[in-house]
Short mmCIF file of C-alpha atoms and ligand atoms in Angstrom, two decimals:
data_model
loop_
_atom_site.label_atom_id
_atom_site.label_comp_id
_atom_site.label_asym_id
_atom_site.label_seq_id
_atom_site.Cartn_x
_atom_site.Cartn_y
_atom_site.Cartn_z
CA MET A 1 0.40 0.07 -0.26
CA ASP A 2 1.15 3.12 -0.81
CA VAL A 3 0.69 6.23 0.79
CA ILE A 4 0.55 9.69 -2.33
CA GLY A 5 1.36 13.27 -0.80
CA ILE A 6 -1.19 15.85 -3.32
CA THR A 7 -0.72 18.96 -2.34
CA GLY A 8 -0.13 22.41 -4.15
CA GLY A 9 0.05 26.34 -3.53
CA ILE A 10 -3.55 28.32 -3.08
CA GLY A 11 -5.97 27.56 -5.45
CA SER A 12 -4.24 25.12 -7.12
CA GLY A 13 -7.36 22.59 -6.42
CA LYS A 14 -6.15 20.62 -4.46
CA SER A 15 -9.58 20.21 -3.53
CA THR A 16 -10.67 19.40 -6.37
CA VAL A 17 -8.26 17.00 -7.14
CA SER A 18 -9.53 15.07 -3.77
CA ASP A 19 -12.76 15.63 -4.74
CA TYR A 20 -12.39 13.73 -7.88
CA LEU A 21 -10.06 10.76 -6.20
CA ARG A 22 -12.91 10.33 -3.66
CA SER A 23 -15.36 9.85 -6.09
CA LEU A 24 -13.43 6.96 -7.94
CA GLY A 25 -13.30 5.86 -4.26
CA TYR A 26 -10.32 5.93 -2.71
CA GLU A 27 -10.10 7.53 0.78
CA ILE A 28 -8.33 10.91 1.28
CA ILE A 29 -6.89 11.99 4.34
CA ASP A 30 -7.29 15.78 4.72
CA ALA A 31 -5.61 18.12 6.74
CA ASP A 32 -7.82 21.07 6.06
CA GLY A 33 -11.10 19.55 8.29
CA ILE A 34 -8.77 16.99 10.37
CA SER A 35 -7.25 20.82 12.05
CA ARG A 36 -11.14 22.46 12.22
CA GLN A 37 -12.36 19.12 13.41
CA LEU A 38 -9.22 19.60 16.54
CA THR A 39 -10.67 23.11 16.48
CA GLY A 40 -14.18 22.83 16.57
CA ALA A 41 -16.13 24.37 19.51
CA GLY A 42 -14.93 23.04 23.15
CA SER A 43 -12.51 21.34 21.91
CA PRO A 44 -9.61 21.22 24.04
CA ILE A 45 -6.88 22.78 21.75
CA LEU A 46 -7.88 26.18 21.89
CA LYS A 47 -7.59 26.27 25.51
CA GLU A 48 -4.27 26.08 24.30
CA LEU A 49 -4.25 28.76 21.41
CA GLY A 50 -6.84 31.48 23.94
CA ALA A 51 -3.76 30.74 25.82
CA ALA A 52 -0.50 31.91 23.52
CA PHE A 53 -2.60 34.27 20.74
CA GLY A 54 -5.14 36.02 23.50
CA GLY A 55 -9.10 36.45 23.80
CA GLY A 56 -8.96 38.47 20.68
CA ILE A 57 -9.03 35.07 18.15
CA PHE A 58 -12.44 34.29 19.01
CA THR A 59 -15.95 34.88 17.71
CA GLN A 60 -18.83 35.88 21.17
CA GLU A 61 -19.88 32.66 21.06
CA GLY A 62 -16.84 31.77 22.05
CA GLU A 63 -16.00 30.26 18.08
CA LEU A 64 -12.40 30.14 16.88
CA ASP A 65 -11.77 33.25 14.74
CA ARG A 66 -9.74 31.42 11.67
CA LYS A 67 -9.24 34.17 9.99
CA LYS A 68 -7.84 36.56 12.29
CA LEU A 69 -5.34 33.78 13.76
CA ALA A 70 -4.54 33.38 10.57
CA GLU A 71 -4.49 37.99 10.08
CA ILE A 72 -1.99 37.50 13.54
CA VAL A 73 0.59 35.09 12.46
CA PHE A 74 0.99 35.95 8.48
CA CYS A 75 2.97 38.60 8.66
CA ASP A 76 4.87 36.86 12.36
CA PRO A 77 6.83 33.33 11.24
CA ALA A 78 7.35 33.26 15.44
CA LYS A 79 3.69 33.15 15.44
CA ASN A 80 3.03 31.45 13.05
CA ARG A 81 5.78 28.19 14.47
CA LEU A 82 3.62 28.71 17.73
CA LEU A 83 -0.02 28.03 15.29
CA GLN A 84 1.94 24.67 14.31
CA SER A 85 3.45 23.60 16.94
CA ILE A 86 -0.07 23.07 18.90
CA VAL A 87 -1.98 21.83 15.49
CA THR A 88 -0.17 20.76 13.00
CA VAL A 89 1.48 18.35 15.74
CA LYS A 90 -1.53 16.75 16.48
CA VAL A 91 -2.47 16.55 12.87
CA LYS A 92 -0.41 14.36 11.93
CA GLU A 93 -0.57 12.43 14.53
CA ILE A 94 -4.06 12.01 13.43
CA ALA A 95 -2.61 11.43 9.99
CA ARG A 96 -0.29 8.78 11.07
CA ASP A 97 -2.73 6.37 13.18
CA ARG A 98 -5.28 6.62 10.08
CA ILE A 99 -2.70 5.35 7.92
CA ARG A 100 -1.61 2.83 10.42
CA ALA A 101 -5.01 1.77 10.13
CA PHE A 102 -5.06 1.38 6.63
CA ARG A 103 -2.10 -0.04 6.25
CA GLU A 104 -3.29 -2.88 8.45
CA THR A 105 -6.56 -3.97 6.44
CA GLY A 106 -4.04 -4.81 4.31
CA GLU A 107 -5.84 -2.94 1.52
CA GLU A 108 -3.06 -3.31 -2.32
CA SER A 109 -4.37 0.33 -2.59
CA VAL A 110 -3.85 4.00 -2.07
CA LEU A 111 -4.28 6.12 0.70
CA PHE A 112 -4.33 9.89 0.04
CA LEU A 113 -2.67 12.36 2.17
CA ASP A 114 -4.32 16.05 1.12
CA VAL A 115 -2.21 18.76 3.38
CA PRO A 116 -1.65 22.43 1.30
CA LEU A 117 1.10 23.65 3.51
CA LEU A 118 3.58 19.46 2.99
CA TYR A 119 6.47 21.19 2.92
CA GLU A 120 6.76 23.76 5.65
CA THR A 121 5.15 20.78 8.01
CA GLY A 122 7.72 17.70 6.56
CA SER A 123 4.74 15.48 5.91
CA GLU A 124 6.42 14.18 3.08
CA ALA A 125 7.95 11.69 5.53
CA MET A 126 4.66 10.26 5.77
CA CYS A 127 4.20 9.84 1.59
CA ASP A 128 5.85 7.84 -0.30
CA ARG A 129 5.64 10.06 -3.28
CA VAL A 130 4.11 13.33 -3.50
CA TRP A 131 1.82 15.21 -6.27
CA TYR A 132 2.32 18.93 -6.65
CA VAL A 133 -1.34 20.23 -8.29
CA THR A 134 -0.77 23.89 -9.91
CA ALA A 135 -1.61 26.18 -12.23
CA GLU A 136 -0.83 29.00 -14.16
CA ARG A 137 -1.02 31.98 -11.69
CA GLU A 138 -3.11 34.61 -13.07
CA ILE A 139 -5.99 31.94 -13.06
CA ARG A 140 -5.17 31.26 -9.63
CA ILE A 141 -5.86 34.11 -8.53
CA ARG A 142 -9.05 34.58 -10.68
CA ARG A 143 -10.71 31.03 -9.31
CA VAL A 144 -10.06 32.28 -5.67
CA MET A 145 -11.23 36.13 -5.84
CA LYS A 146 -14.33 34.10 -7.22
CA ARG A 147 -14.31 30.83 -3.76
CA ASP A 148 -13.69 33.27 -2.27
CA GLY A 149 -15.08 36.49 -3.38
CA ALA A 150 -11.41 38.28 -2.56
CA ASP A 151 -10.17 40.25 -3.81
CA ARG A 152 -6.90 40.25 -5.78
CA GLU A 153 -4.51 41.40 -2.91
CA GLN A 154 -5.71 39.56 -0.37
CA VAL A 155 -5.43 37.06 -2.99
CA ILE A 156 -2.11 37.21 -3.93
CA ALA A 157 -0.48 38.15 -0.52
CA ARG A 158 -1.38 34.66 0.78
CA MET A 159 0.40 33.22 -2.99
CA GLU A 160 3.36 34.57 -1.61
CA SER A 161 3.31 33.74 1.97
CA GLN A 162 3.68 30.94 1.52
CA MET A 163 7.31 28.57 0.04
CA PRO A 164 7.94 29.34 -3.69
CA GLU A 165 6.59 27.14 -6.70
CA ALA A 166 9.96 26.09 -8.05
CA GLU A 167 11.42 24.35 -5.05
CA LYS A 168 7.95 22.37 -4.23
CA ARG A 169 7.23 22.00 -8.43
CA ARG A 170 11.17 19.81 -7.61
CA ARG A 171 10.96 17.84 -5.31
CA ALA A 172 7.79 16.85 -6.06
CA ASP A 173 7.70 13.38 -8.15
CA ARG A 174 4.84 14.75 -10.37
CA VAL A 175 3.45 17.87 -11.33
CA ILE A 176 -0.81 18.40 -12.05
CA ASP A 177 -1.43 21.25 -14.16
CA ASN A 178 -4.32 22.29 -13.65
CA SER A 179 -4.45 25.65 -15.33
CA GLY A 180 -7.51 23.34 -18.16
CA ASP A 181 -10.78 22.59 -17.97
CA LEU A 182 -11.89 19.75 -15.81
CA PRO A 183 -12.53 16.87 -17.61
CA GLY A 184 -8.62 17.24 -18.49
CA LEU A 185 -7.82 17.86 -15.39
CA ARG A 186 -9.23 14.62 -14.19
CA ARG A 187 -7.25 13.10 -17.60
CA GLN A 188 -4.16 14.09 -16.08
CA ILE A 189 -5.69 12.47 -13.09
CA ASP A 190 -6.57 8.61 -14.76
CA ALA A 191 -2.66 8.68 -16.21
CA LEU A 192 -0.48 9.10 -13.08
CA LEU A 193 -3.60 6.44 -11.24
CA GLU A 194 -2.54 4.44 -14.14
CA GLU A 195 0.33 4.91 -14.32
CA HIS A 196 0.92 4.13 -10.69
CA THR A 197 -1.68 0.90 -10.15
CA GLY A 198 -1.48 -0.33 -13.30
CA LYS A 199 -5.11 -0.57 -12.90
CA GLY A 200 -6.62 2.90 -15.04
CA LEU A 201 -9.94 3.59 -13.27
CA THR A 202 -10.24 1.72 -10.22
CA ASN A 203 -9.06 1.54 -6.86
CA ARG A 204 -9.37 -2.40 -6.47
P1 ATP B 301 -6.54 25.96 -1.09
O1 ATP B 301 -4.97 25.77 -0.64
O2 ATP B 301 -7.04 27.81 -1.25
O3 ATP B 301 -8.00 25.51 -0.67
P2 ATP B 301 -6.96 24.50 -3.52
O4 ATP B 301 -6.22 24.02 -4.09
O5 ATP B 301 -8.13 23.44 -2.63
O6 ATP B 301 -7.26 25.87 -3.15
P3 ATP B 301 -10.29 24.46 -5.08
O7 ATP B 301 -11.32 24.96 -4.04
O8 ATP B 301 -9.84 22.64 -5.38
O9 ATP B 301 -7.93 24.51 -4.66
O10 ATP B 301 -10.24 25.25 -6.38
C1 ATP B 301 -10.59 25.87 -6.40
C2 ATP B 301 -10.63 26.75 -6.99
O11 ATP B 301 -11.02 26.36 -8.77
C3 ATP B 301 -12.65 26.44 -7.11
O12 ATP B 301 -14.20 27.50 -6.21
C4 ATP B 301 -12.28 25.22 -7.93
O13 ATP B 301 -14.23 24.62 -8.06
C5 ATP B 301 -11.73 25.46 -8.63
N1 ATP B 301 -11.00 24.93 -9.79
C6 ATP B 301 -10.58 23.83 -9.48
N2 ATP B 301 -10.00 23.25 -11.19
C7 ATP B 301 -10.47 23.61 -12.03
C8 ATP B 301 -10.83 23.71 -12.89
N3 ATP B 301 -9.73 23.29 -13.65
N4 ATP B 301 -11.33 24.37 -13.75
C9 ATP B 301 -12.80 25.62 -13.36
N5 ATP B 301 -12.62 25.96 -12.15
C10 ATP B 301 -11.38 25.13 -11.53
#
Protein backbone atom coordinates (compact mmCIF):
# COMPACT_ATOMS: atom_id res chain seq x y z
CA MET A 1 0.00 0.00 0.00
CA ASP A 2 1.28 3.44 -0.88
CA VAL A 3 0.57 6.85 0.59
CA ILE A 4 0.48 9.60 -2.02
CA GLY A 5 0.67 13.18 -0.77
CA ILE A 6 -1.30 15.85 -2.62
CA THR A 7 -0.17 19.40 -2.23
CA GLY A 8 -0.11 22.72 -4.06
CA GLY A 9 -0.47 26.43 -3.47
CA ILE A 10 -3.63 28.41 -2.75
CA GLY A 11 -6.30 27.83 -5.37
CA SER A 12 -4.22 25.28 -7.30
CA GLY A 13 -7.02 22.71 -7.17
CA LYS A 14 -6.03 20.29 -4.37
CA SER A 15 -9.63 19.94 -3.14
CA THR A 16 -10.86 19.44 -6.69
CA VAL A 17 -8.28 16.66 -7.20
CA SER A 18 -9.21 15.06 -3.86
CA ASP A 19 -12.94 15.23 -4.66
CA TYR A 20 -12.33 13.42 -7.95
CA LEU A 21 -10.21 10.72 -6.28
CA ARG A 22 -12.89 10.30 -3.61
CA SER A 23 -15.53 9.91 -6.32
CA LEU A 24 -13.44 7.02 -7.72
CA GLY A 25 -13.52 5.33 -4.31
CA TYR A 26 -10.12 6.25 -2.94
CA GLU A 27 -9.68 7.18 0.69
CA ILE A 28 -8.38 10.68 1.36
CA ILE A 29 -6.96 12.01 4.61
CA ASP A 30 -7.75 15.72 4.60
CA ALA A 31 -5.30 17.64 6.84
CA ASP A 32 -7.36 20.86 6.76
CA GLY A 33 -10.47 18.93 7.75
CA ILE A 34 -8.65 17.32 10.69
CA SER A 35 -7.39 20.73 11.75
CA ARG A 36 -10.92 22.18 11.64
CA GLN A 37 -12.23 19.25 13.73
CA LEU A 38 -9.43 19.66 16.27
CA THR A 39 -10.26 23.29 16.76
CA GLY A 40 -14.03 22.85 16.83
CA ALA A 41 -16.22 24.19 19.64
CA GLY A 42 -15.26 22.89 23.09
CA SER A 43 -12.01 21.24 22.00
CA PRO A 44 -9.04 21.30 24.42
CA ILE A 45 -6.81 22.80 21.74
CA LEU A 46 -8.89 25.99 21.87
CA LYS A 47 -7.64 26.56 25.42
CA GLU A 48 -4.04 26.17 24.30
CA LEU A 49 -4.61 28.58 21.42
CA GLY A 50 -6.28 31.10 23.74
CA ALA A 51 -3.31 30.95 26.13
CA ALA A 52 -0.89 31.46 23.23
CA PHE A 53 -2.70 34.13 21.20
CA GLY A 54 -5.16 35.78 23.59
CA GLY A 55 -8.95 36.02 23.71
CA GLY A 56 -9.05 38.11 20.52
CA ILE A 57 -8.92 34.99 18.37
CA PHE A 58 -12.43 33.93 19.42
CA THR A 59 -15.79 35.10 18.13
CA GLN A 60 -18.46 36.32 20.56
CA GLU A 61 -19.88 32.79 20.52
CA GLY A 62 -16.53 31.44 21.70
CA GLU A 63 -15.62 29.83 18.39
CA LEU A 64 -12.21 30.12 16.82
CA ASP A 65 -12.02 33.11 14.47
CA ARG A 66 -9.79 31.52 11.83
CA LYS A 67 -9.45 34.71 9.82
CA LYS A 68 -8.28 36.62 12.87
CA LEU A 69 -5.78 33.93 13.77
CA ALA A 70 -4.51 33.83 10.18
CA GLU A 71 -4.02 37.62 10.27
CA ILE A 72 -2.05 37.37 13.52
CA VAL A 73 0.37 34.71 12.29
CA PHE A 74 0.54 35.97 8.71
CA CYS A 75 3.31 38.54 9.17
CA ASP A 76 4.95 37.01 12.22
CA PRO A 77 7.07 33.89 11.62
CA ALA A 78 7.53 33.26 15.37
CA LYS A 79 3.77 33.24 15.96
CA ASN A 80 3.30 31.09 12.90
CA ARG A 81 5.73 28.54 14.35
CA LEU A 82 3.85 28.66 17.65
CA LEU A 83 0.57 27.92 15.88
CA GLN A 84 2.18 25.06 13.95
CA SER A 85 3.57 23.60 17.17
CA ILE A 86 0.12 23.55 18.74
CA VAL A 87 -1.98 22.35 15.83
CA THR A 88 0.25 20.71 13.19
CA VAL A 89 1.80 18.22 15.60
CA LYS A 90 -1.65 16.86 16.45
CA VAL A 91 -2.86 16.83 12.85
CA LYS A 92 0.19 14.76 11.92
CA GLU A 93 -0.42 12.37 14.82
CA ILE A 94 -3.98 11.75 13.65
CA ALA A 95 -2.88 11.35 10.03
CA ARG A 96 -0.23 8.84 11.11
CA ASP A 97 -2.81 6.85 13.08
CA ARG A 98 -5.14 6.73 10.08
CA ILE A 99 -2.33 5.60 7.79
CA ARG A 100 -1.42 2.86 10.26
CA ALA A 101 -5.05 1.73 10.50
CA PHE A 102 -5.32 1.64 6.72
CA ARG A 103 -2.12 -0.41 6.44
CA GLU A 104 -3.48 -2.86 8.98
CA THR A 105 -6.48 -3.60 6.77
CA GLY A 106 -3.90 -5.17 4.45
CA GLU A 107 -5.62 -3.63 1.47
CA GLU A 108 -3.43 -3.27 -1.61
CA SER A 109 -4.63 0.19 -2.42
CA VAL A 110 -3.45 3.76 -2.44
CA LEU A 111 -4.22 6.20 0.33
CA PHE A 112 -4.09 9.93 -0.40
CA LEU A 113 -2.96 12.57 2.05
CA ASP A 114 -4.16 16.08 1.11
CA VAL A 115 -1.90 18.56 2.93
CA PRO A 116 -1.73 22.18 1.71
CA LEU A 117 1.52 22.83 3.63
CA LEU A 118 3.04 19.41 3.03
CA TYR A 119 6.64 20.60 2.66
CA GLU A 120 6.43 23.38 5.23
CA THR A 121 5.26 20.88 7.86
CA GLY A 122 7.63 18.06 6.92
CA SER A 123 4.66 15.85 6.08
CA GLU A 124 6.30 14.40 2.98
CA ALA A 125 8.02 12.00 5.37
CA MET A 126 4.65 10.23 5.70
CA CYS A 127 4.30 9.84 1.92
CA ASP A 128 5.75 7.36 -0.54
CA ARG A 129 5.19 9.82 -3.39
CA VAL A 130 3.97 13.41 -3.80
CA TRP A 131 1.73 14.86 -6.51
CA TYR A 132 2.01 18.61 -6.80
CA VAL A 133 -1.01 20.48 -8.17
CA THR A 134 -0.47 23.81 -9.83
CA ALA A 135 -1.99 26.22 -12.33
CA GLU A 136 -0.90 29.45 -13.96
CA ARG A 137 -0.69 32.24 -11.41
CA GLU A 138 -3.32 34.45 -13.03
CA ILE A 139 -5.78 31.55 -13.28
CA ARG A 140 -5.29 30.69 -9.59
CA ILE A 141 -5.83 34.32 -8.60
CA ARG A 142 -9.08 34.52 -10.56
CA ARG A 143 -10.38 31.17 -9.24
CA VAL A 144 -9.73 32.11 -5.61
CA MET A 145 -11.22 35.60 -6.04
CA LYS A 146 -14.36 33.98 -7.41
CA ARG A 147 -14.49 31.17 -4.82
CA ASP A 148 -13.82 33.33 -1.72
CA GLY A 149 -15.21 36.67 -2.89
CA ALA A 150 -11.73 38.02 -2.05
CA ASP A 151 -10.00 40.93 -3.73
CA ARG A 152 -6.92 40.55 -5.86
CA GLU A 153 -4.45 41.99 -3.34
CA GLN A 154 -5.63 39.65 -0.58
CA VAL A 155 -5.20 36.62 -2.81
CA ILE A 156 -1.74 37.70 -3.97
CA ALA A 157 -0.62 38.36 -0.39
CA ARG A 158 -1.75 34.87 0.65
CA MET A 159 0.00 33.30 -2.36
CA GLU A 160 3.23 35.11 -1.67
CA SER A 161 3.33 34.00 1.96
CA GLN A 162 3.82 30.40 0.80
CA MET A 163 7.01 28.53 -0.10
CA PRO A 164 8.13 29.33 -3.66
CA GLU A 165 6.51 27.24 -6.40
CA ALA A 166 9.82 26.19 -8.02
CA GLU A 167 11.07 24.57 -4.82
CA LYS A 168 7.91 22.47 -4.43
CA ARG A 169 7.84 21.44 -8.09
CA ARG A 170 11.41 20.27 -7.78
CA ARG A 171 10.68 18.18 -4.70
CA ALA A 172 7.48 16.58 -5.99
CA ASP A 173 7.39 13.25 -7.86
CA ARG A 174 4.67 14.33 -10.30
CA VAL A 175 3.19 17.71 -11.29
CA ILE A 176 -0.49 18.09 -12.20
CA ASP A 177 -1.11 21.19 -14.33
CA ASN A 178 -4.62 22.44 -13.54
CA SER A 179 -4.56 25.50 -15.81
CA GLY A 180 -7.09 23.92 -18.15
CA ASP A 181 -10.63 22.61 -17.78
CA LEU A 182 -11.95 19.92 -15.42
CA PRO A 183 -12.01 17.08 -17.98
CA GLY A 184 -8.33 17.87 -18.68
CA LEU A 185 -7.57 17.69 -14.96
CA ARG A 186 -9.37 14.34 -14.65
CA ARG A 187 -7.46 12.91 -17.63
CA GLN A 188 -4.15 13.76 -15.96
CA ILE A 189 -5.25 12.11 -12.72
CA ASP A 190 -6.47 9.01 -14.60
CA ALA A 191 -3.08 8.75 -16.28
CA LEU A 192 -1.22 9.08 -12.97
CA LEU A 193 -3.43 6.43 -11.38
CA GLU A 194 -2.84 4.15 -14.31
CA GLU A 195 0.89 4.72 -13.99
CA HIS A 196 0.83 4.15 -10.24
CA THR A 197 -1.56 1.26 -9.80
CA GLY A 198 -1.37 -0.20 -13.28
CA LYS A 199 -5.09 -0.71 -12.88
CA GLY A 200 -6.58 2.46 -14.30
CA LEU A 201 -9.71 3.95 -12.88
CA THR A 202 -10.47 1.69 -9.99
CA ASN A 203 -8.88 1.33 -6.59
CA ARG A 204 -9.77 -2.35 -6.30
P1 LIG B 1 -7.04 26.28 -1.27
O1 LIG B 1 -5.64 25.89 -1.00
O2 LIG B 1 -7.18 27.75 -1.40
O3 LIG B 1 -8.05 25.65 -0.34
P2 LIG B 1 -7.36 24.35 -3.45
O4 LIG B 1 -5.98 24.11 -3.94
O5 LIG B 1 -7.99 23.26 -2.65
O6 LIG B 1 -7.45 25.75 -2.75
P3 LIG B 1 -9.73 24.26 -5.09
O7 LIG B 1 -10.62 24.78 -4.03
O8 LIG B 1 -9.82 22.83 -5.49
O9 LIG B 1 -8.22 24.63 -4.77
O10 LIG B 1 -9.88 25.13 -6.43
C1 LIG B 1 -9.97 26.55 -6.37
C2 LIG B 1 -11.23 27.01 -7.11
O11 LIG B 1 -11.06 26.77 -8.50
C3 LIG B 1 -12.48 26.25 -6.69
O12 LIG B 1 -13.58 27.13 -6.71
C4 LIG B 1 -12.64 25.19 -7.79
O13 LIG B 1 -13.96 24.80 -7.98
C5 LIG B 1 -12.07 25.91 -9.00
N1 LIG B 1 -11.40 25.00 -9.95
C6 LIG B 1 -10.46 24.09 -9.66
N2 LIG B 1 -10.02 23.48 -10.78
C7 LIG B 1 -10.70 24.03 -11.80
C8 LIG B 1 -10.70 23.83 -13.22
N3 LIG B 1 -9.88 22.96 -13.82
N4 LIG B 1 -11.54 24.56 -13.97
C9 LIG B 1 -12.36 25.48 -13.38
N5 LIG B 1 -12.41 25.72 -12.06
C10 LIG B 1 -11.60 25.02 -11.27
